[in-house]
Amino acid sequence: MVCAALLAPRRSVRSSDDVTKLIQTLLDGFAVGGLYALIALGYTMVYGILKFINFAHSDVFVLGAWISWVVTVRLLRLDALPADATPWWAAPVVILTAMVVCGLTGFIIERFAYRPLRNAPRLNVLITAIGVSLLLQNTGQLRVFFGPYPKAVPVLLPNQTVGSVAGVNLPAVDAIVIGVTILLMLALEALIFRTKLGRAMRAVSFNTQTAALMGIHVDRVISFTFVLGSALAAAAGFLFVMKYPAGLKQPADAAWVMLGLKAFVAAVVGGIGNVRGAMLGGILIGLLEFFGVAYLEPLYRDVYVFSLLILVLLFRPAGLLGRAVAEKV
Amino acid sequence: MKRCFARGLSLTLAAVAWLSLSYGCGRQDTPGGTQSSSGAVATQPAAAPGGPVRIGHFASMTGSEATWGVSTDAGVRMAVKEENAKGGVNGRPLEVITYDNQGRAQESATAVTRLITQDKVAAVLGEVASSRSIAGGQVAQRFGVPMISPSSTNPKVTDIGDMVFRVCFIDPFQGYVCAKFARGEPLNAQKAATLFNRAQIYSTGLNDTFKKHFTEMGGTITTEQAYADGDTDYSAQLTNIRATAPDVIFIPGYYTEVVNIAVQARRLGLTVPLLGGDGWDAEDLKNAGSALDGAYFCNHYSHDEDRPAVREFVAKYQEEYRRIPDGMAATGYDSAKLLIDAMRRASSLAGKDLAAAIAATKDFPGVTGVITIDAQRNARKPAVILRVEGGKTYYTTTIAPPD
């Protein structure tokens, strides 16, 4: 405080610019980091229970984004309306539809791709996950589904700025993205730590066999985990589309792969298998990326993220919130 | 347990087999393979005498920049259809073979190799993006088959060699046009910021020439911000630009990037006009909605220009495809027309003779202007500036090359 007061007269213009930039970057980083966190939750929950990386998860996120397009443009035909005539119920309807469809997809993937391999070596499941990922990407590119071109989605959220204080703009979209992300995380937190189902999930994650012996329907819990993770990814997909409405990339575009990878990194950085770790990792990576781009070199946006991954793996291999577990032999 | 292992083993083997198979197929198509060393194989002109003359076209028919490939191909095919109605070349009909490169440079090299070695095309047309034209052009040059790029503007494209031509202007001129327009009415910009893709040769080249001409004309560049391929969020760069309060932001990127940049700039409260190059030209520019209202970009032609050639072309194109032709459709049409004109003048359709005929093109009446191929195998033409409003483009002015 004192420092600020002392410095203010000398370089007031400059420092107010600096503060503006700092806060703006912070907000941008939070908004994108929240999206990473939402996707990372799916990776981490599945890993926590099944101990394998569901590489098809980022494609479920892409599916969520594209379902949002299908519902808005193909079913509701909202692109024909002028921008300010969007009905208020459009956004909730679209996000819920996307979550339901993706939840169902997650259920089907687990039931038919992973469950038959429940007792197979882990490598088999991993290869299957990559196969499911390729299947989703390339099926999505078929013209009967989404097509091989980028598309635009009408913005269903208010397009104006919520607040503009001291040059810092908080667009309504970013505010809603941050708000919905926080809401979903709180809901998930409550579900896992306050409900019976959540306790079952934690039990299965802790020790599957013992949980089964205690009368927990393990298959049902695993299915539910996939549905939950996929629904969260779908919500992230919808929010992503609202944040970047102009160029929704075709499902097999390389840009999606990078987003999915960053979310995966977020899960690992936070400590894979740890739900709070995924939230923390996502926000951390979002902030790191945006501060790197704003203050250092913008071309290295991916380098910052993966450098953090390397550092974490070197010094805290179990992740920031993860606990190191000795492998039983 | 044993069954599991067996199943795992067979899965792994299947994966390995599939990988090696696809690797093997890819190798056959690579230009560095055995075919190129023998060289002479591919210089044989198109097909058997009397059969159709084949023209190869490689383009981004799918992928992020799909509208470019689709538009160019529509222009090329319309030109060929017209010329076939006039009897083709020396009594032989023309045939277009189009390969999709999915908007990737390495696929472009593969596509051109396939066109030349398997389909025995007489000449190759393509691409829009300079990096992909360079990848394809190197292959065409090595096989000695002429290639005409409809709309790649980076100088390095025709630097490849005597087989590579283009029917559009180049970036040093485009940078001049943008700088001149920014300094004059109605923008009257004194301070400009630029935001460019440092991973794209087109974008960096255009950024450099704009910067050079803008400062020479008395303007100042407040900041240069960069991004890379595949970025979707530009808010950090835009925040940096906002702090320097420019009069105009020059964005020499592709329309896929520009639509996102425009939306994010408006959300950040940046309301200054945006300015760009021919990379903006696509129907999908409307995806930005009102965020691009009042923006300008430099292009090869405008559909509402008041020239007889343009009016005739737009009418024909609309009848054929039921949509308004963008700049890429016009340059695609011109490249095919110019190639066919050269084929008629050439002493034979062999690579060398055809290239000589293309190089000798003088005052060819194209839709995008009168085209003369210069010593560097480029076309010298005026450029137009278009204004964007409500997702549509409107002709604003024409700027001629400096003398």
XYZ file of C-alpha atoms in Angstrom:
732
model
C 0.000 0.000 0.000
C 2.741 2.404 1.050
C 4.834 1.420 -1.897
C 1.975 2.062 -4.254
C 1.372 5.490 -2.771
C 5.044 6.376 -3.062
C 5.301 5.202 -6.620
C 2.024 6.627 -7.784
C 2.999 10.259 -8.432
C 6.096 9.401 -10.404
C 4.748 6.829 -12.797
C 1.005 6.948 -12.347
C 0.036 6.420 -15.996
C 2.436 3.572 -16.463
C 1.601 1.762 -13.259
C -2.165 2.021 -13.788
C -1.595 0.462 -17.217
C 0.405 -2.260 -15.555
C -2.317 -2.961 -13.011
C -4.923 -3.073 -15.772
C -2.871 -5.582 -17.690
C -2.234 -7.652 -14.577
C -5.898 -7.909 -13.653
C -6.997 -8.479 -17.238
C -4.500 -11.297 -17.623
C -5.609 -12.767 -14.306
C -9.243 -12.805 -15.428
C -8.437 -14.319 -18.840
C -6.264 -16.950 -17.223
C -8.987 -17.846 -14.727
C -11.649 -18.209 -17.404
C -9.560 -20.530 -19.568
C -8.067 -22.316 -16.574
C -11.575 -23.107 -15.361
C -12.302 -24.815 -18.673
C -9.094 -26.854 -18.405
C -10.119 -27.822 -14.889
C -13.563 -29.005 -16.002
C -11.990 -31.289 -18.595
C -9.228 -32.390 -16.218
C -11.849 -33.605 -13.727
C -12.940 -36.307 -16.157
C -9.381 -37.528 -16.653
C -8.667 -37.556 -12.963
C -11.891 -39.271 -11.822
C -11.473 -42.095 -14.306
C -7.838 -42.501 -13.362
C -8.721 -42.445 -9.691
C -11.046 -45.412 -10.112
C -9.734 -47.425 -13.057
C -6.046 -46.384 -13.013
C -5.912 -45.725 -16.728
C -5.892 -42.597 -18.903
C -9.066 -42.253 -20.906
C -7.617 -40.710 -24.050
C -11.074 -40.437 -25.585
C -12.046 -37.926 -22.901
C -10.929 -34.841 -24.802
C -13.023 -36.002 -27.745
C -16.063 -36.073 -25.494
C -15.282 -32.418 -24.774
C -15.176 -31.767 -28.537
C -18.450 -33.647 -28.876
C -19.945 -31.346 -26.248
C -18.858 -28.315 -28.242
C -20.319 -29.704 -31.450
C -23.563 -30.864 -29.816
C -23.950 -27.242 -28.729
C -23.669 -26.280 -32.384
C -26.168 -28.943 -33.464
C -28.740 -27.869 -30.895
C -28.389 -24.119 -31.520
C -28.066 -24.119 -35.282
C -29.691 -27.307 -36.528
C -32.464 -27.913 -33.998
C -33.376 -24.525 -32.553
C -32.266 -22.531 -35.638
C -31.127 -19.660 -33.437
C -28.604 -18.434 -35.996
C -31.469 -16.972 -37.999
C -32.424 -14.659 -35.121
C -30.796 -11.271 -34.586
C -28.111 -11.362 -31.902
C -30.169 -9.617 -29.194
C -33.335 -11.702 -29.724
C -31.916 -14.905 -28.256
C -34.437 -16.352 -25.761
C -33.151 -16.619 -22.177
C -33.809 -20.356 -21.987
C -31.578 -21.134 -24.969
C -28.273 -21.348 -23.092
C -29.523 -23.644 -20.268
C -31.316 -25.898 -22.777
C -28.212 -26.207 -24.942
C -25.785 -26.866 -22.099
C -28.103 -29.470 -20.532
C -28.660 -31.236 -23.853
C -24.918 -31.334 -24.456
C -24.332 -32.718 -20.956
C -26.990 -35.405 -21.363
C -25.780 -36.486 -24.809
C -22.149 -36.576 -23.722
C -23.009 -38.330 -20.471
C -24.756 -40.990 -22.511
C -21.776 -41.222 -24.858
C -19.459 -41.627 -21.887
C -21.691 -44.402 -20.571
C -21.678 -46.198 -23.940
C -17.899 -45.863 -24.319
C -17.318 -47.356 -20.887
C -19.904 -50.112 -21.342
C -18.779 -51.325 -24.754
C -15.129 -50.318 -25.067
C -13.641 -50.471 -21.582
C -15.790 -52.837 -19.504
C -14.983 -55.890 -21.664
C -11.324 -55.153 -20.943
C -11.770 -54.713 -17.175
C -9.341 -57.559 -16.406
C -7.104 -57.178 -19.459
C -3.582 -55.744 -19.236
C -3.575 -51.974 -18.938
C -1.862 -51.534 -22.303
C -4.890 -53.029 -24.048
C -7.204 -50.520 -22.428
C -4.862 -47.691 -23.371
C -4.784 -48.732 -27.027
C -8.563 -49.098 -26.976
C -8.850 -45.568 -25.584
C -6.761 -44.230 -28.453
C -8.963 -46.185 -30.841
C -12.135 -44.736 -29.349
C -10.588 -41.282 -29.618
C -9.823 -41.730 -33.336
C -13.273 -43.193 -33.893
C -14.980 -40.192 -32.290
C -12.820 -37.671 -34.168
C -13.281 -39.178 -37.578
C -16.938 -40.097 -37.192
C -17.556 -36.509 -36.145
C -15.954 -35.292 -39.370
C -18.459 -37.204 -41.518
C -20.812 -34.939 -43.352
C -23.880 -36.608 -41.790
C -22.626 -35.476 -38.379
C -20.612 -32.266 -38.089
C -18.615 -32.121 -41.326
C -14.957 -31.409 -42.028
C -15.216 -27.612 -41.822
C -15.141 -25.056 -39.011
C -18.530 -23.572 -38.153
C -19.800 -20.542 -36.297
C -22.170 -20.711 -33.348
C -24.467 -17.841 -32.407
C -23.623 -16.459 -28.976
C -26.426 -17.396 -26.599
C -25.054 -15.465 -23.652
C -25.296 -11.692 -23.310
C -22.528 -10.222 -25.395
C -21.931 -7.036 -23.434
C -19.370 -6.265 -20.797
C -20.359 -6.771 -17.171
C -17.852 -4.496 -15.646
C -15.218 -2.141 -16.920
C -13.209 -0.812 -14.013
C -9.970 1.076 -14.573
C -9.666 -0.258 -18.086
C -10.242 -3.852 -17.066
C -13.037 -5.440 -19.058
C -14.952 -8.400 -17.773
C -17.079 -9.632 -20.670
C -20.353 -11.247 -19.580
C -19.282 -14.437 -21.332
C -16.135 -14.722 -19.221
C -18.089 -13.956 -16.056
C -20.566 -16.720 -16.902
C -17.786 -19.133 -17.823
C -16.079 -18.533 -14.492
C -19.386 -18.629 -12.597
C -20.635 -21.872 -14.149
C -17.240 -23.496 -13.670
C -17.173 -22.636 -9.973
C -20.778 -23.790 -9.574
C -20.082 -27.139 -11.234
C -16.965 -27.662 -9.118
C -18.842 -26.942 -5.910
C -21.582 -29.338 -6.981
C -19.022 -32.034 -7.740
C -17.267 -31.408 -4.444
C -20.572 -31.813 -2.619
C -21.436 -34.924 -4.580
C -18.151 -36.656 -3.842
C -17.772 -35.696 -0.196
C -21.368 -35.347 0.998
C -23.417 -38.071 -0.716
C -23.589 -41.822 -0.428
C -22.778 -42.218 -4.113
C -19.715 -40.019 -3.647
C -18.616 -42.169 -0.742
C -19.058 -45.227 -2.966
C -16.892 -43.584 -5.624
C -14.184 -42.856 -3.110
C -14.381 -46.385 -1.792
C -14.057 -47.915 -5.262
C -11.146 -45.607 -5.954
C -9.494 -46.636 -2.686
C -9.815 -50.355 -3.197
C -12.115 -51.843 -5.805
C -12.190 -55.376 -4.459
C -12.863 -54.423 -0.883
C -15.549 -52.009 -2.018
C -17.199 -54.818 -3.941
C -17.055 -57.046 -0.869
C -18.740 -54.310 1.136
C -21.711 -54.482 -1.225
C -20.920 -51.599 -3.540
C -22.068 -52.166 -7.088
C -18.687 -51.419 -8.670
C -19.781 -51.456 -12.326
C -22.549 -49.003 -11.582
C -20.163 -46.649 -9.782
C -17.705 -46.796 -12.673
C -20.482 -46.095 -15.182
C -21.604 -43.162 -13.096
C -18.057 -41.808 -12.992
C -17.868 -41.848 -16.775
C -21.246 -40.164 -17.104
C -20.235 -37.489 -14.615
C -16.845 -36.810 -16.205
C -18.344 -36.692 -19.685
C -21.112 -34.319 -18.597
C -18.538 -31.954 -17.091
C -16.502 -32.104 -20.310
C -19.666 -31.306 -22.258
C -20.284 -28.271 -20.056
C -16.706 -27.186 -20.778
C -17.388 -27.739 -24.481
C -20.444 -25.493 -24.392
C -18.622 -22.761 -22.464
C -15.684 -23.019 -24.864
C -18.012 -22.471 -27.807
C -19.571 -19.440 -26.135
C -16.119 -18.011 -25.475
C -14.857 -18.672 -29.011
C -18.036 -18.633 -31.122
C -16.573 -17.586 -34.448
C -14.487 -20.567 -35.411
C -15.623 -23.911 -34.032
C -12.944 -26.215 -35.482
C -13.810 -29.503 -37.189
C -13.630 -32.486 -34.783
C -10.269 -33.884 -35.955
C -8.452 -30.530 -35.914
C -5.095 -30.493 -34.159
C -6.151 -27.554 -31.974
C -8.528 -29.831 -30.044
C -5.768 -32.321 -29.355
C -3.676 -29.581 -27.763
C -6.585 -28.464 -25.558
C -7.179 -32.017 -24.426
C -3.479 -32.492 -23.719
C -3.353 -29.355 -21.598
C -6.323 -30.541 -19.586
C -4.548 -33.851 -19.107
C -1.435 -31.989 -17.975
C -3.634 -30.080 -15.532
C -4.814 -33.376 -14.046
C -1.243 -34.659 -13.726
C 0.091 -31.417 -12.281
C -2.655 -31.340 -9.664
C -2.071 -35.000 -8.864
C -3.900 -37.471 -11.067
C -6.705 -39.200 -9.241
C -7.254 -36.178 -7.021
C -10.374 -34.125 -7.775
C -9.250 -30.950 -6.009
C -5.858 -31.352 -7.645
C -7.468 -31.263 -11.095
C -9.243 -28.013 -10.248
C -6.036 -26.490 -8.939
C -3.999 -27.785 -11.881
C -6.447 -26.390 -14.415
C -6.480 -22.899 -12.933
C -2.705 -22.955 -12.506
C -2.113 -23.902 -16.125
C -4.571 -21.315 -17.391
C -2.842 -18.585 -15.392
C 0.640 -19.743 -16.363
C -0.293 -19.795 -20.022
C -1.829 -16.341 -20.033
C 0.884 -14.699 -17.976
C 3.491 -16.271 -20.240
C 1.758 -14.981 -23.355
C 1.123 -11.518 -21.946
C 4.496 -10.904 -20.306
C 6.969 -13.212 -22.034
C 6.886 -14.740 -25.501
C 3.410 -15.487 -26.924
C 4.675 -18.242 -29.217
C 5.738 -20.388 -26.262
C 2.240 -20.740 -24.827
C 2.477 -24.532 -24.962
C 6.070 -24.519 -23.744
C 5.084 -22.915 -20.412
C 2.467 -25.573 -19.787
C 4.688 -28.511 -20.574
C 7.660 -27.037 -18.707
C 5.494 -26.937 -15.610
C 4.617 -30.568 -16.227
C 8.302 -31.494 -16.421
C 9.088 -29.571 -13.230
C 6.224 -31.172 -11.345
C 7.172 -34.626 -12.552
C 10.780 -34.008 -11.495
C 10.140 -32.641 -8.037
C 6.677 -33.886 -7.090
C 5.984 -36.884 -9.325
C 2.653 -37.530 -7.593
C 1.422 -34.036 -8.445
C 0.852 -31.001 -6.254
C -1.981 -32.506 -4.201
C -1.300 -36.148 -4.976
C 0.012 -38.610 -2.433
C 2.893 -40.821 -3.385
C 1.739 -44.426 -3.098
C 4.225 -47.253 -2.983
C 3.431 -49.771 -5.692
C 2.656 -53.135 -4.112
C 4.546 -55.891 -5.771
C -4.717 -64.916 -18.015
C -3.245 -66.653 -21.051
C -6.195 -65.661 -23.181
C -5.747 -62.088 -22.110
C -2.125 -62.171 -23.076
C -2.898 -63.687 -26.465
C -5.517 -61.084 -27.104
C -3.149 -58.318 -26.074
C -0.453 -59.696 -28.331
C -2.713 -59.900 -31.355
C -3.934 -56.357 -30.726
C -0.393 -55.050 -30.542
C 0.566 -56.956 -33.689
C -2.443 -55.565 -35.516
C -1.461 -52.046 -34.486
C 2.126 -52.581 -35.638
C 0.954 -54.026 -38.942
C -1.371 -51.115 -39.516
C 1.326 -48.582 -38.696
C 3.913 -50.154 -40.979
C 1.326 -50.406 -43.737
C 0.457 -46.747 -43.591
C 4.128 -45.841 -43.354
C 4.872 -47.934 -46.438
C 2.086 -46.310 -48.427
C 3.239 -42.881 -47.408
C 6.749 -43.661 -48.612
C 5.633 -44.432 -52.105
C 4.225 -40.971 -52.389
C 7.094 -38.994 -50.927
C 8.927 -36.855 -53.450
C 12.299 -37.884 -52.061
C 11.665 -41.498 -53.091
C 13.033 -43.426 -56.007
C 10.805 -41.829 -58.583
C 12.408 -38.438 -58.381
C 15.924 -39.678 -59.036
C 14.925 -41.075 -62.412
C 13.369 -37.680 -63.181
C 12.561 -38.213 -66.837
C 9.632 -40.508 -66.049
C 7.381 -37.697 -64.972
C 8.181 -35.160 -67.643
C 6.063 -37.157 -70.085
C 3.068 -34.965 -70.989
C -0.487 -35.810 -70.158
C -1.864 -39.219 -70.979
C -2.031 -40.653 -74.472
C -2.339 -38.327 -77.488
C -5.963 -37.734 -78.304
C -7.081 -38.453 -74.727
C -8.063 -35.660 -72.367
C -5.447 -33.143 -71.245
C -5.246 -33.411 -67.490
C -4.894 -30.443 -65.161
C -4.076 -31.215 -61.544
C -5.442 -29.123 -58.682
C -4.384 -29.497 -55.056
C -6.413 -27.564 -52.531
C -7.763 -27.489 -48.993
C -11.129 -29.077 -49.794
C -11.586 -29.931 -46.104
C -10.031 -28.654 -42.895
C -9.831 -25.245 -41.292
C -9.402 -23.253 -44.510
C -11.801 -25.366 -46.546
C -13.658 -22.457 -48.128
C -10.475 -21.469 -49.974
C -10.049 -24.846 -51.600
C -13.735 -25.208 -52.382
C -13.963 -21.715 -53.931
C -10.758 -22.073 -55.958
C -11.852 -25.458 -57.233
C -15.232 -24.054 -58.247
C -13.477 -21.289 -60.201
C -11.074 -23.728 -61.860
C -13.829 -26.117 -62.863
C -15.999 -23.350 -64.268
C -13.105 -22.124 -66.418
C -12.379 -25.626 -67.685
C -16.045 -26.258 -68.443
C -16.173 -23.074 -70.529
C -13.012 -23.938 -72.423
C -14.216 -27.478 -73.058
C -17.372 -26.009 -74.601
C -15.040 -24.093 -76.926
C -13.361 -27.332 -78.010
C -10.634 -27.821 -75.390
C -6.964 -27.607 -76.339
C -6.029 -28.584 -79.921
C -9.130 -30.733 -80.165
C -8.467 -32.552 -76.904
C -10.865 -32.067 -73.994
C -9.587 -30.911 -70.603
C -10.000 -32.786 -67.374
C -9.466 -31.490 -63.823
C -8.248 -33.814 -61.078
C -8.528 -32.341 -57.594
C -6.798 -33.712 -54.515
C -7.562 -32.564 -51.006
C -4.545 -31.621 -48.876
C -6.664 -31.051 -45.732
C -4.926 -27.706 -45.367
C -1.541 -29.294 -44.622
C 1.823 -28.625 -46.228
C 3.055 -32.216 -46.201
C -0.183 -33.430 -47.764
C 0.350 -30.830 -50.508
C 3.680 -32.389 -51.476
C 2.042 -35.810 -51.527
C -0.880 -34.577 -53.620
C 1.364 -32.926 -56.235
C 3.573 -36.019 -56.455
C 0.519 -38.152 -57.027
C -0.880 -35.780 -59.648
C 2.385 -35.807 -61.578
C 3.521 -39.406 -61.248
C 0.227 -41.269 -61.295
C -2.228 -39.024 -63.106
C 0.390 -37.622 -65.518
C -1.053 -34.113 -65.445
C 0.250 -31.523 -67.909
C 0.257 -28.782 -65.298
C -0.654 -28.236 -61.657
C -2.835 -25.518 -60.135
C -2.738 -24.621 -56.422
C -2.614 -23.462 -53.541
C -3.960 -20.487 -51.686
C -1.725 -20.613 -48.606
C 1.894 -19.785 -49.442
C 3.404 -22.449 -47.191
C 1.405 -25.122 -49.019
C 2.213 -23.689 -52.454
C 5.887 -23.854 -51.539
C 5.567 -27.496 -50.486
C 3.742 -28.375 -53.726
C 5.871 -26.093 -55.901
C 9.099 -27.782 -54.876
C 7.717 -31.091 -56.091
C 6.458 -29.607 -59.379
C 9.835 -27.955 -59.966
C 11.701 -31.208 -59.335
C 9.524 -33.087 -61.822
C 9.648 -30.262 -64.359
C 5.890 -29.781 -64.520
C 4.588 -26.189 -64.561
C 2.557 -25.049 -61.582
C 0.441 -21.928 -61.273
C -0.584 -20.712 -57.858
C -3.904 -18.870 -58.029
C -3.492 -16.768 -54.918
C -0.316 -17.377 -52.905
C 1.235 -13.996 -52.323
C 4.523 -14.711 -50.518
C 7.506 -13.905 -52.809
C 9.245 -17.184 -51.939
C 6.630 -19.218 -53.841
C 7.894 -18.310 -57.309
C 11.499 -18.158 -56.090
C 11.416 -21.954 -56.186
C 12.275 -22.038 -59.866
C 11.277 -21.602 -63.485
C 8.317 -23.986 -63.279
C 6.334 -22.091 -60.647
C 4.103 -19.145 -61.565
C 1.303 -17.178 -60.009
C -1.576 -15.049 -61.273
C -1.783 -12.759 -58.246
C 0.221 -9.899 -56.778
C 2.868 -10.481 -54.105
C 3.092 -9.426 -50.457
C 5.573 -6.552 -50.840
C 2.891 -4.896 -52.968
C 0.052 -5.987 -50.700
C 1.868 -4.533 -47.684
C 2.242 -1.289 -49.604
C -1.465 -1.248 -50.451
C -2.499 -1.825 -46.833
C -0.095 0.827 -45.540
C -1.229 3.326 -48.147
C -4.881 2.713 -47.364
C -4.269 2.944 -43.602
C -2.553 6.317 -43.994
C -5.221 7.777 -46.308
C -8.982 8.339 -46.165
C -11.047 7.170 -44.345
C -8.723 5.657 -41.714
C -6.072 8.411 -41.520
C -4.108 6.235 -39.134
C -1.020 7.680 -37.492
C -0.367 4.779 -35.123
C -0.811 1.153 -36.093
C -0.437 -2.043 -34.093
C 0.048 -5.395 -35.802
C -1.016 -8.878 -34.775
C 0.416 -11.659 -36.919
C 0.988 -15.401 -37.059
C 4.694 -15.968 -36.628
C 4.362 -19.589 -37.717
C 2.965 -18.644 -41.164
C 5.335 -17.429 -43.867
C 2.488 -15.439 -45.456
C 1.672 -13.633 -42.244
C 5.223 -12.726 -41.223
C 6.067 -11.550 -44.751
C 3.028 -9.331 -45.020
C 3.605 -7.986 -41.516
C 7.163 -6.974 -42.436
C 6.226 -5.203 -45.653
C 3.317 -3.396 -44.035
C 5.587 -2.219 -41.238
C 8.219 -1.010 -43.715
C 5.782 0.947 -45.889
C 3.713 2.308 -43.007
C 6.767 3.791 -41.273
C 8.120 5.096 -44.591
C 4.835 6.904 -45.110
C 5.256 8.654 -41.768
C 3.233 6.385 -39.491
C 4.445 4.653 -36.360
C 4.035 1.039 -35.309
C 3.029 0.968 -31.634
C 3.503 -2.747 -31.070
C 3.873 -6.019 -32.961
C 2.159 -8.964 -31.335
C 2.555 -12.545 -32.494
C 0.583 -15.758 -32.227
C 1.068 -19.264 -33.572
C -0.932 -21.795 -35.567
C -3.801 -23.364 -33.692
C -4.166 -20.564 -31.137
C -7.760 -19.704 -30.325
C -7.262 -17.133 -27.588
C -5.698 -13.824 -28.504
C -6.842 -11.774 -25.525
C -3.362 -11.448 -23.991
C -1.961 -10.003 -27.223
C -5.028 -7.777 -27.635
C -4.631 -6.495 -24.082
C -1.060 -5.513 -24.934
C -2.266 -3.792 -28.094
C -5.012 -1.948 -26.223
C -2.437 -0.419 -23.884
C -0.699 1.256 -26.832
C -3.907 2.928 -28.118
C -3.395 2.498 -31.887
C -5.603 4.051 -34.598
C -5.781 0.798 -36.538
C -4.836 -2.844 -35.965
C -3.244 -4.621 -38.909
C -3.924 -8.377 -38.856
C -2.248 -10.206 -41.746
C -3.766 -13.566 -40.802
C -6.260 -16.073 -42.137
C -10.000 -15.586 -41.828
C -10.226 -18.491 -39.392
C -8.025 -16.552 -36.988
C -9.442 -13.129 -37.795
C -13.010 -14.064 -36.837
C -11.849 -15.074 -33.367
C -9.540 -12.078 -33.020
C -12.323 -9.668 -33.965
C -14.803 -11.118 -31.460
C -12.220 -11.035 -28.664
C -11.080 -7.511 -29.527
C -14.638 -6.199 -29.232
C -15.142 -8.027 -25.940
C -12.030 -6.324 -24.616
C -13.483 -2.978 -25.598
C -11.129 -2.418 -28.544
C -13.202 -0.556 -31.105
C -10.518 0.702 -33.516
C -10.831 -0.431 -37.155
C -9.182 -3.689 -38.149
C -7.248 -4.046 -41.392
C -5.992 -7.150 -43.169
C -4.835 -8.841 -46.350
C -6.279 -11.325 -48.821
C -6.118 -14.059 -46.170
C -9.378 -12.612 -44.880
C -11.225 -13.426 -48.040
C -13.850 -16.088 -47.362
C -17.562 -16.381 -46.953
C -16.933 -17.528 -43.371
C -15.853 -14.003 -42.461
C -19.541 -13.574 -41.602
C -18.931 -15.876 -38.618
C -17.562 -12.881 -36.726
C -21.014 -11.279 -36.829
C -20.976 -7.580 -36.115
C -17.463 -7.702 -34.614
C -15.890 -7.069 -38.028
C -18.178 -4.191 -39.023
C -16.084 -1.328 -40.314
C -13.019 -3.478 -40.977
C -11.134 -3.340 -44.280
C -8.988 -5.794 -46.183
C -6.922 -5.927 -49.331
C -8.022 -8.422 -52.003
C -7.568 -9.589 -55.591
C -11.006 -8.490 -56.757
C -14.417 -7.523 -55.446
C -17.648 -9.048 -56.686
C -19.309 -5.625 -56.814
C -16.547 -3.897 -58.782
C -17.905 -2.043 -61.793
C -15.904 -3.765 -64.529
C -17.454 -5.755 -67.420
C -15.178 -8.763 -66.796
C -16.259 -8.909 -63.144
C -19.959 -8.505 -63.924
C -19.820 -11.295 -66.500
C -17.874 -13.618 -64.169
C -20.163 -13.028 -61.190
C -23.269 -13.665 -63.301
C -21.878 -16.905 -64.710
C -20.648 -18.109 -61.337
C -23.966 -17.403 -59.665
C -25.769 -19.308 -62.370
C -23.396 -22.247 -61.922
C -23.112 -22.408 -58.121
C -25.898 -20.161 -56.735
C -23.550 -18.117 -54.584
C -21.422 -15.003 -54.856
C -17.827 -15.743 -55.919
C -15.149 -14.668 -53.470
C -11.623 -13.632 -54.440
C -10.297 -17.186 -54.369
C -12.929 -18.281 -56.901
C -11.848 -15.433 -59.188
C -8.118 -16.191 -58.936
C -8.824 -19.908 -59.405
C -10.808 -19.094 -62.545
C -8.047 -16.807 -63.839
C -5.284 -19.339 -63.164
C -7.096 -22.034 -65.150
C -7.981 -19.655 -68.005
C -4.409 -18.412 -68.235
C -3.045 -21.955 -68.183
C -5.385 -23.073 -70.983
C -4.464 -19.998 -73.012
C -0.790 -20.902 -72.610
C -1.511 -24.530 -73.570
C -2.966 -23.350 -76.867
C 0.076 -21.178 -77.563
C 2.664 -23.741 -76.433
C 4.573 -25.714 -79.050
C 3.876 -28.879 -77.042
C 2.448 -29.794 -73.664
C 5.818 -30.947 -72.344
C 6.839 -29.193 -69.147
C 9.496 -26.908 -70.660
C 7.429 -25.751 -73.618
C 4.339 -25.146 -71.520
C 6.346 -23.192 -68.948
C 7.807 -21.039 -71.730
C 4.298 -20.310 -73.003
C 3.064 -19.369 -69.526
C 6.092 -17.132 -68.999
C 5.321 -15.355 -72.297
C 1.782 -14.414 -71.156
C 1.185 -10.736 -71.808
C -1.904 -8.589 -71.180
C -4.132 -11.569 -70.509
C -7.639 -10.281 -69.724
C -8.457 -11.894 -66.377
C -11.335 -11.302 -63.989
C -8.927 -10.017 -61.333
C -7.279 -7.618 -63.791
C -5.035 -7.624 -66.838
C -2.296 -10.177 -66.177
C 1.255 -9.995 -67.480
C 3.719 -12.559 -66.146
C 6.939 -10.767 -65.241
C 10.519 -12.040 -65.162
C 10.025 -13.335 -61.608
C 6.946 -15.297 -62.803
C 4.596 -13.063 -60.797
C 1.604 -11.077 -61.991
C 1.577 -7.305 -61.750
C -1.935 -6.123 -60.978
C -3.777 -3.516 -58.959
C -5.357 -4.527 -55.639
C -8.766 -3.622 -54.252
C -9.766 -2.702 -50.731
C -13.008 -4.170 -49.390
C -15.063 -2.985 -46.444
C -16.789 -5.505 -44.180
C -20.282 -4.711 -42.957
C -22.868 -7.123 -41.585
C -20.891 -10.142 -42.762
C -20.795 -8.874 -46.360
C -17.987 -7.172 -48.256
C -18.245 -3.978 -50.275
C -15.841 -2.570 -52.853
C -14.118 0.528 -51.498
C -11.205 1.488 -53.709
C -8.554 0.221 -56.116
C -4.859 0.835 -55.481
C -2.423 0.446 -58.384
C 1.208 -0.675 -58.074
C 3.690 2.180 -57.516
C 5.789 2.981 -60.596
